[in-house]
């Protein structure tokens, strides 16, 4: 009798493992469709604050139909993104062109460049004799460029670009189409999850998805506020304190705000780019204060970015991370370190939303595990305080 029960358990485990493997294989095979669905779910979360506001509006006791609310919400979000790109891309392009022109206008002469190449070649030959006495780094670079941009590869490159553009077009259409239905029916994603999971945990899964949607909506809204706040502070500092022209200050502030999305690393990259580009623009335009050195101007611009980062660290980030997703700063730091080690910058970008999903699922279905239970108890105690 005991052997029969053990066999039944083993058969049950084998069936569950086979079902899990089949689901994993299907998810991998249809990964593009799943990606579109996940992105559409995120877009619908961004549209949710707008759709909720419009659902509260009424004209003569009549409310707008759900399909119209969904369409207007999507159009507004897409319009905001496109308007930002249309206005800021030329500004950023102008900054890059300006920096390039200033650098080209500086005192670089052909003799200095040739001398630098000669010294570099001699240094490499002395350190690596196998290169030969006739080695020239400029010839090696020219040879590499010629191989990299071989004319025979032009057809394949054009075909690849066309394929990528086609895939992007299909992806955008798919995301917008799916997002429309997610915004139109806010419970649709919960219904899909409820239909997939076993019936005995359906209600709990629907509640968990609702909690995830609420937390991520607050997180993405807070992230938008953070990007806008950092960009505005940097713009005002670069314009009023750094003395940059409006277009230059706006473009550099926008770049720093977008890079600030990357946790820990992004603000430093934005500050470095902004400091170098701002210094070059200011001196190239001849607008630097008389008698001011390059280092003084660079230090002033860098100070603007550092002060903005201090405000972000002590005001914006605690409000967004700790409050919106109900996690302690230590949790977030450890998760970001692990995600950065696994997936680099991309891993850090998706770390907090992914951790929010895992955390809610664990609190609902894995509370019997001691570390999960202790973590949830600590969070609940912190919320009560």
PDB file of N, CA, C and O in Angstrom, residues 153-207:
ATOM      1  N   UNK A 153      29.282  43.250 -47.761  1.00  0.00           N
ATOM      2  CA  UNK A 153      28.321  43.041 -46.672  1.00  0.00           C
ATOM      3  C   UNK A 153      27.167  44.039 -46.706  1.00  0.00           C
ATOM      4  O   UNK A 153      26.271  43.978 -45.867  1.00  0.00           O
ATOM      5  N   UNK A 154      27.193  44.966 -47.663  1.00  0.00           N
ATOM      6  CA  UNK A 154      26.198  46.030 -47.683  1.00  0.00           C
ATOM      7  C   UNK A 154      24.784  45.484 -47.845  1.00  0.00           C
ATOM      8  O   UNK A 154      23.850  45.917 -47.167  1.00  0.00           O
ATOM      9  N   UNK A 155      24.611  44.484 -48.739  1.00  0.00           N
ATOM     10  CA  UNK A 155      23.279  43.930 -48.990  1.00  0.00           C
ATOM     11  C   UNK A 155      22.697  43.311 -47.722  1.00  0.00           C
ATOM     12  O   UNK A 155      21.539  43.527 -47.382  1.00  0.00           O
ATOM     13  N   UNK A 156      23.542  42.531 -47.019  1.00  0.00           N
ATOM     14  CA  UNK A 156      23.046  41.885 -45.802  1.00  0.00           C
ATOM     15  C   UNK A 156      22.719  42.906 -44.722  1.00  0.00           C
ATOM     16  O   UNK A 156      21.751  42.743 -43.969  1.00  0.00           O
ATOM     17  N   UNK A 157      23.544  43.974 -44.665  1.00  0.00           N
ATOM     18  CA  UNK A 157      23.281  45.018 -43.669  1.00  0.00           C
ATOM     19  C   UNK A 157      21.952  45.709 -43.960  1.00  0.00           C
ATOM     20  O   UNK A 157      21.129  45.935 -43.059  1.00  0.00           O
ATOM     21  N   UNK A 158      21.727  46.056 -45.243  1.00  0.00           N
ATOM     22  CA  UNK A 158      20.465  46.706 -45.614  1.00  0.00           C
ATOM     23  C   UNK A 158      19.289  45.783 -45.314  1.00  0.00           C
ATOM     24  O   UNK A 158      18.245  46.212 -44.793  1.00  0.00           O
ATOM     25  N   UNK A 159      19.446  44.497 -45.633  1.00  0.00           N
ATOM     26  CA  UNK A 159      18.377  43.545 -45.325  1.00  0.00           C
ATOM     27  C   UNK A 159      18.107  43.444 -43.840  1.00  0.00           C
ATOM     28  O   UNK A 159      16.950  43.365 -43.411  1.00  0.00           O
ATOM     29  N   UNK A 160      19.178  43.460 -43.029  1.00  0.00           N
ATOM     30  CA  UNK A 160      19.005  43.398 -41.582  1.00  0.00           C
ATOM     31  C   UNK A 160      18.285  44.629 -41.059  1.00  0.00           C
ATOM     32  O   UNK A 160      17.400  44.536 -40.202  1.00  0.00           O
ATOM     33  N   UNK A 161      18.678  45.808 -41.586  1.00  0.00           N
ATOM     34  CA  UNK A 161      18.032  47.049 -41.151  1.00  0.00           C
ATOM     35  C   UNK A 161      16.548  47.026 -41.509  1.00  0.00           C
ATOM     36  O   UNK A 161      15.688  47.395 -40.692  1.00  0.00           O
ATOM     37  N   UNK A 162      16.235  46.583 -42.718  1.00  0.00           N
ATOM     38  CA  UNK A 162      14.832  46.508 -43.134  1.00  0.00           C
ATOM     39  C   UNK A 162      14.053  45.541 -42.251  1.00  0.00           C
ATOM     40  O   UNK A 162      12.908  45.808 -41.871  1.00  0.00           O
ATOM     41  N   UNK A 163      14.702  44.418 -41.915  1.00  0.00           N
ATOM     42  CA  UNK A 163      14.044  43.441 -41.047  1.00  0.00           C
ATOM     43  C   UNK A 163      13.789  44.017 -39.657  1.00  0.00           C
ATOM     44  O   UNK A 163      12.712  43.821 -39.084  1.00  0.00           O
ATOM     45  N   UNK A 164      14.775  44.750 -39.134  1.00  0.00           N
ATOM     46  CA  UNK A 164      14.620  45.360 -37.812  1.00  0.00           C
ATOM     47  C   UNK A 164      13.498  46.394 -37.821  1.00  0.00           C
ATOM     48  O   UNK A 164      12.664  46.443 -36.904  1.00  0.00           O
ATOM     49  N   UNK A 165      13.469  47.233 -38.866  1.00  0.00           N
ATOM     50  CA  UNK A 165      12.413  48.255 -38.960  1.00  0.00           C
ATOM     51  C   UNK A 165      11.037  47.597 -39.038  1.00  0.00           C
ATOM     52  O   UNK A 165      10.076  48.028 -38.386  1.00  0.00           O
ATOM     53  N   UNK A 166      10.943  46.522 -39.834  1.00  0.00           N
ATOM     54  CA  UNK A 166       9.671  45.802 -39.915  1.00  0.00           C
ATOM     55  C   UNK A 166       9.260  45.207 -38.585  1.00  0.00           C
ATOM     56  O   UNK A 166       8.093  45.283 -38.193  1.00  0.00           O
ATOM     57  N   UNK A 167      10.217  44.633 -37.855  1.00  0.00           N
ATOM     58  CA  UNK A 167       9.917  44.049 -36.545  1.00  0.00           C
ATOM     59  C   UNK A 167       9.483  45.118 -35.547  1.00  0.00           C
ATOM     60  O   UNK A 167       8.551  44.907 -34.760  1.00  0.00           O
ATOM     61  N   UNK A 168      10.151  46.280 -35.604  1.00  0.00           N
ATOM     62  CA  UNK A 168       9.768  47.377 -34.702  1.00  0.00           C
ATOM     63  C   UNK A 168       8.356  47.851 -35.005  1.00  0.00           C
ATOM     64  O   UNK A 168       7.557  48.092 -34.096  1.00  0.00           O
ATOM     65  N   UNK A 169       8.033  47.969 -36.303  1.00  0.00           N
ATOM     66  CA  UNK A 169       6.688  48.391 -36.680  1.00  0.00           C
ATOM     67  C   UNK A 169       5.625  47.413 -36.199  1.00  0.00           C
ATOM     68  O   UNK A 169       4.589  47.815 -35.639  1.00  0.00           O
ATOM     69  N   UNK A 170       5.877  46.118 -36.386  1.00  0.00           N
ATOM     70  CA  UNK A 170       4.940  45.102 -35.909  1.00  0.00           C
ATOM     71  C   UNK A 170       4.814  45.150 -34.393  1.00  0.00           C
ATOM     72  O   UNK A 170       3.715  45.048 -33.834  1.00  0.00           O
ATOM     73  N   UNK A 171       5.959  45.338 -33.727  1.00  0.00           N
ATOM     74  CA  UNK A 171       5.951  45.398 -32.263  1.00  0.00           C
ATOM     75  C   UNK A 171       5.149  46.580 -31.739  1.00  0.00           C
ATOM     76  O   UNK A 171       4.350  46.441 -30.806  1.00  0.00           O
ATOM     77  N   UNK A 172       5.348  47.755 -32.350  1.00  0.00           N
ATOM     78  CA  UNK A 172       4.614  48.954 -31.902  1.00  0.00           C
ATOM     79  C   UNK A 172       3.114  48.767 -32.113  1.00  0.00           C
ATOM     80  O   UNK A 172       2.303  49.065 -31.229  1.00  0.00           O
ATOM     81  N   UNK A 173       2.727  48.275 -33.291  1.00  0.00           N
ATOM     82  CA  UNK A 173       1.305  48.055 -33.559  1.00  0.00           C
ATOM     83  C   UNK A 173       0.712  47.053 -32.571  1.00  0.00           C
ATOM     84  O   UNK A 173      -0.395  47.259 -32.036  1.00  0.00           O
ATOM     85  N   UNK A 174       1.446  45.960 -32.299  1.00  0.00           N
ATOM     86  CA  UNK A 174       0.947  44.934 -31.390  1.00  0.00           C
ATOM     87  C   UNK A 174       0.771  45.482 -29.985  1.00  0.00           C
ATOM     88  O   UNK A 174      -0.240  45.222 -29.317  1.00  0.00           O
ATOM     89  N   UNK A 175       1.767  46.252 -29.527  1.00  0.00           N
ATOM     90  CA  UNK A 175       1.701  46.806 -28.173  1.00  0.00           C
ATOM     91  C   UNK A 175       0.529  47.771 -28.038  1.00  0.00           C
ATOM     92  O   UNK A 175      -0.233  47.723 -27.061  1.00  0.00           O
ATOM     93  N   UNK A 176       0.353  48.663 -29.021  1.00  0.00           N
ATOM     94  CA  UNK A 176      -0.750  49.633 -28.966  1.00  0.00           C
ATOM     95  C   UNK A 176      -2.093  48.917 -29.010  1.00  0.00           C
ATOM     96  O   UNK A 176      -3.032  49.256 -28.258  1.00  0.00           O
ATOM     97  N   UNK A 177      -2.210  47.906 -29.869  1.00  0.00           N
ATOM     98  CA  UNK A 177      -3.467  47.172 -30.016  1.00  0.00           C
ATOM     99  C   UNK A 177      -3.830  46.460 -28.715  1.00  0.00           C
ATOM    100  O   UNK A 177      -4.975  46.538 -28.234  1.00  0.00           O
ATOM    101  N   UNK A 178      -2.862  45.756 -28.121  1.00  0.00           N
ATOM    102  CA  UNK A 178      -3.127  45.031 -26.864  1.00  0.00           C
ATOM    103  C   UNK A 178      -3.373  46.011 -25.726  1.00  0.00           C
ATOM    104  O   UNK A 178      -4.253  45.794 -24.882  1.00  0.00           O
ATOM    105  N   UNK A 179      -2.611  47.113 -25.702  1.00  0.00           N
ATOM    106  CA  UNK A 179      -2.780  48.111 -24.640  1.00  0.00           C
ATOM    107  C   UNK A 179      -4.189  48.681 -24.636  1.00  0.00           C
ATOM    108  O   UNK A 179      -4.749  48.967 -23.566  1.00  0.00           O
ATOM    109  N   UNK A 180      -4.758  48.876 -25.824  1.00  0.00           N
ATOM    110  CA  UNK A 180      -6.118  49.425 -25.918  1.00  0.00           C
ATOM    111  C   UNK A 180      -7.102  48.579 -25.112  1.00  0.00           C
ATOM    112  O   UNK A 180      -7.926  49.107 -24.348  1.00  0.00           O
ATOM    113  N   UNK A 181      -7.020  47.274 -25.246  1.00  0.00           N
ATOM    114  CA  UNK A 181      -7.953  46.401 -24.544  1.00  0.00           C
ATOM    115  C   UNK A 181      -7.645  46.320 -23.050  1.00  0.00           C
ATOM    116  O   UNK A 181      -8.564  46.182 -22.236  1.00  0.00           O
ATOM    117  N   UNK A 182      -6.351  46.418 -22.692  1.00  0.00           N
ATOM    118  CA  UNK A 182      -5.999  46.427 -21.277  1.00  0.00           C
ATOM    119  C   UNK A 182      -6.508  47.701 -20.586  1.00  0.00           C
ATOM    120  O   UNK A 182      -6.927  47.665 -19.433  1.00  0.00           O
ATOM    121  N   UNK A 183      -6.440  48.828 -21.306  1.00  0.00           N
ATOM    122  CA  UNK A 183      -6.938  50.088 -20.728  1.00  0.00           C
ATOM    123  C   UNK A 183      -8.460  50.096 -20.720  1.00  0.00           C
ATOM    124  O   UNK A 183      -9.087  50.577 -19.759  1.00  0.00           O
ATOM    125  N   UNK A 184      -9.068  49.574 -21.753  1.00  0.00           N
ATOM    126  CA  UNK A 184     -10.530  49.545 -21.863  1.00  0.00           C
ATOM    127  C   UNK A 184     -11.145  48.729 -20.722  1.00  0.00           C
ATOM    128  O   UNK A 184     -12.152  49.124 -20.120  1.00  0.00           O
ATOM    129  N   UNK A 185     -10.532  47.588 -20.416  1.00  0.00           N
ATOM    130  CA  UNK A 185     -11.016  46.740 -19.326  1.00  0.00           C
ATOM    131  C   UNK A 185      -9.863  46.537 -18.344  1.00  0.00           C
ATOM    132  O   UNK A 185      -8.965  45.737 -18.599  1.00  0.00           O
ATOM    133  N   UNK A 186      -9.877  47.279 -17.253  1.00  0.00           N
ATOM    134  CA  UNK A 186      -8.759  47.244 -16.298  1.00  0.00           C
ATOM    135  C   UNK A 186      -8.589  45.873 -15.640  1.00  0.00           C
ATOM    136  O   UNK A 186      -7.516  45.559 -15.137  1.00  0.00           O
ATOM    137  N   UNK A 187      -9.630  45.066 -15.638  1.00  0.00           N
ATOM    138  CA  UNK A 187      -9.549  43.742 -15.006  1.00  0.00           C
ATOM    139  C   UNK A 187      -9.183  42.646 -16.004  1.00  0.00           C
ATOM    140  O   UNK A 187      -9.146  41.467 -15.637  1.00  0.00           O
ATOM    141  N   UNK A 188      -8.924  43.004 -17.267  1.00  0.00           N
ATOM    142  CA  UNK A 188      -8.674  41.993 -18.302  1.00  0.00           C
ATOM    143  C   UNK A 188      -7.436  41.162 -17.991  1.00  0.00           C
ATOM    144  O   UNK A 188      -7.459  39.928 -18.103  1.00  0.00           O
ATOM    145  N   UNK A 189      -6.337  41.821 -17.584  1.00  0.00           N
ATOM    146  CA  UNK A 189      -5.107  41.083 -17.303  1.00  0.00           C
ATOM    147  C   UNK A 189      -5.329  40.132 -16.132  1.00  0.00           C
ATOM    148  O   UNK A 189      -4.826  38.999 -16.128  1.00  0.00           O
ATOM    149  N   UNK A 190      -6.074  40.574 -15.122  1.00  0.00           N
ATOM    150  CA  UNK A 190      -6.372  39.708 -13.982  1.00  0.00           C
ATOM    151  C   UNK A 190      -7.205  38.505 -14.425  1.00  0.00           C
ATOM    152  O   UNK A 190      -7.005  37.383 -13.949  1.00  0.00           O
ATOM    153  N   UNK A 191      -8.137  38.731 -15.341  1.00  0.00           N
ATOM    154  CA  UNK A 191      -8.954  37.629 -15.839  1.00  0.00           C
ATOM    155  C   UNK A 191      -8.099  36.604 -16.595  1.00  0.00           C
ATOM    156  O   UNK A 191      -8.315  35.392 -16.486  1.00  0.00           O
ATOM    157  N   UNK A 192      -7.135  37.108 -17.368  1.00  0.00           N
ATOM    158  CA  UNK A 192      -6.250  36.198 -18.115  1.00  0.00           C
ATOM    159  C   UNK A 192      -5.450  35.338 -17.149  1.00  0.00           C
ATOM    160  O   UNK A 192      -5.350  34.115 -17.320  1.00  0.00           O
ATOM    161  N   UNK A 193      -4.869  35.964 -16.129  1.00  0.00           N
ATOM    162  CA  UNK A 193      -4.095  35.204 -15.143  1.00  0.00           C
ATOM    163  C   UNK A 193      -5.003  34.223 -14.407  1.00  0.00           C
ATOM    164  O   UNK A 193      -4.621  33.067 -14.157  1.00  0.00           O
ATOM    165  N   UNK A 194      -6.225  34.673 -14.041  1.00  0.00           N
ATOM    166  CA  UNK A 194      -7.155  33.783 -13.357  1.00  0.00           C
ATOM    167  C   UNK A 194      -7.541  32.579 -14.191  1.00  0.00           C
ATOM    168  O   UNK A 194      -7.780  31.486 -13.664  1.00  0.00           O
ATOM    169  N   UNK A 195      -7.599  32.745 -15.505  1.00  0.00           N
ATOM    170  CA  UNK A 195      -7.944  31.632 -16.386  1.00  0.00           C
ATOM    171  C   UNK A 195      -6.795  30.640 -16.543  1.00  0.00           C
ATOM    172  O   UNK A 195      -7.021  29.467 -16.859  1.00  0.00           O
ATOM    173  N   UNK A 196      -5.554  31.107 -16.306  1.00  0.00           N
ATOM    174  CA  UNK A 196      -4.393  30.246 -16.506  1.00  0.00           C
ATOM    175  C   UNK A 196      -4.086  29.411 -15.266  1.00  0.00           C
ATOM    176  O   UNK A 196      -3.778  28.221 -15.363  1.00  0.00           O
ATOM    177  N   UNK A 197      -4.158  30.022 -14.085  1.00  0.00           N
ATOM    178  CA  UNK A 197      -3.741  29.346 -12.850  1.00  0.00           C
ATOM    179  C   UNK A 197      -4.768  28.300 -12.443  1.00  0.00           C
ATOM    180  O   UNK A 197      -5.933  28.346 -12.879  1.00  0.00           O
ATOM    181  N   UNK A 198      -4.378  27.353 -11.586  1.00  0.00           N
ATOM    182  CA  UNK A 198      -5.338  26.358 -11.075  1.00  0.00           C
ATOM    183  C   UNK A 198      -6.492  27.015 -10.336  1.00  0.00           C
ATOM    184  O   UNK A 198      -6.357  28.087  -9.751  1.00  0.00           O
ATOM    185  N   UNK A 199      -7.636  26.336 -10.335  1.00  0.00           N
ATOM    186  CA  UNK A 199      -8.854  26.925  -9.793  1.00  0.00           C
ATOM    187  C   UNK A 199      -8.772  27.161  -8.289  1.00  0.00           C
ATOM    188  O   UNK A 199      -9.367  28.110  -7.775  1.00  0.00           O
ATOM    189  N   UNK A 200      -8.004  26.319  -7.577  1.00  0.00           N
ATOM    190  CA  UNK A 200      -7.948  26.447  -6.124  1.00  0.00           C
ATOM    191  C   UNK A 200      -7.186  27.696  -5.666  1.00  0.00           C
ATOM    192  O   UNK A 200      -7.298  28.101  -4.509  1.00  0.00           O
ATOM    193  N   UNK A 201      -6.395  28.309  -6.553  1.00  0.00           N
ATOM    194  CA  UNK A 201      -5.668  29.533  -6.181  1.00  0.00           C
ATOM    195  C   UNK A 201      -6.072  30.712  -7.069  1.00  0.00           C
ATOM    196  O   UNK A 201      -5.404  31.745  -7.071  1.00  0.00           O
ATOM    197  N   UNK A 202      -7.180  30.563  -7.791  1.00  0.00           N
ATOM    198  CA  UNK A 202      -7.585  31.600  -8.742  1.00  0.00           C
ATOM    199  C   UNK A 202      -7.860  32.935  -8.046  1.00  0.00           C
ATOM    200  O   UNK A 202      -7.365  33.987  -8.466  1.00  0.00           O
ATOM    201  N   UNK A 203      -8.656  32.903  -6.984  1.00  0.00           N
ATOM    202  CA  UNK A 203      -9.004  34.148  -6.287  1.00  0.00           C
ATOM    203  C   UNK A 203      -7.768  34.826  -5.708  1.00  0.00           C
ATOM    204  O   UNK A 203      -7.599  36.050  -5.798  1.00  0.00           O
ATOM    205  N   UNK A 204      -6.877  34.022  -5.116  1.00  0.00           N
ATOM    206  CA  UNK A 204      -5.659  34.583  -4.535  1.00  0.00           C
ATOM    207  C   UNK A 204      -4.763  35.173  -5.624  1.00  0.00           C
ATOM    208  O   UNK A 204      -4.141  36.224  -5.443  1.00  0.00           O
ATOM    209  N   UNK A 205      -4.695  34.514  -6.781  1.00  0.00           N
ATOM    210  CA  UNK A 205      -3.871  35.013  -7.886  1.00  0.00           C
ATOM    211  C   UNK A 205      -4.427  36.334  -8.423  1.00  0.00           C
ATOM    212  O   UNK A 205      -3.663  37.260  -8.732  1.00  0.00           O
ATOM    213  N   UNK A 206      -5.751  36.450  -8.519  1.00  0.00           N
ATOM    214  CA  UNK A 206      -6.363  37.684  -9.013  1.00  0.00           C
ATOM    215  C   UNK A 206      -6.083  38.840  -8.063  1.00  0.00           C
ATOM    216  O   UNK A 206      -5.767  39.964  -8.481  1.00  0.00           O
ATOM    217  N   UNK A 207      -6.172  38.563  -6.744  1.00  0.00           N
ATOM    218  CA  UNK A 207      -5.861  39.594  -5.751  1.00  0.00           C
ATOM    219  C   UNK A 207      -4.388  40.009  -5.848  1.00  0.00           C
ATOM    220  O   UNK A 207      -4.050  41.196  -5.774  1.00  0.00           O
TER     221      UNK A 207
END
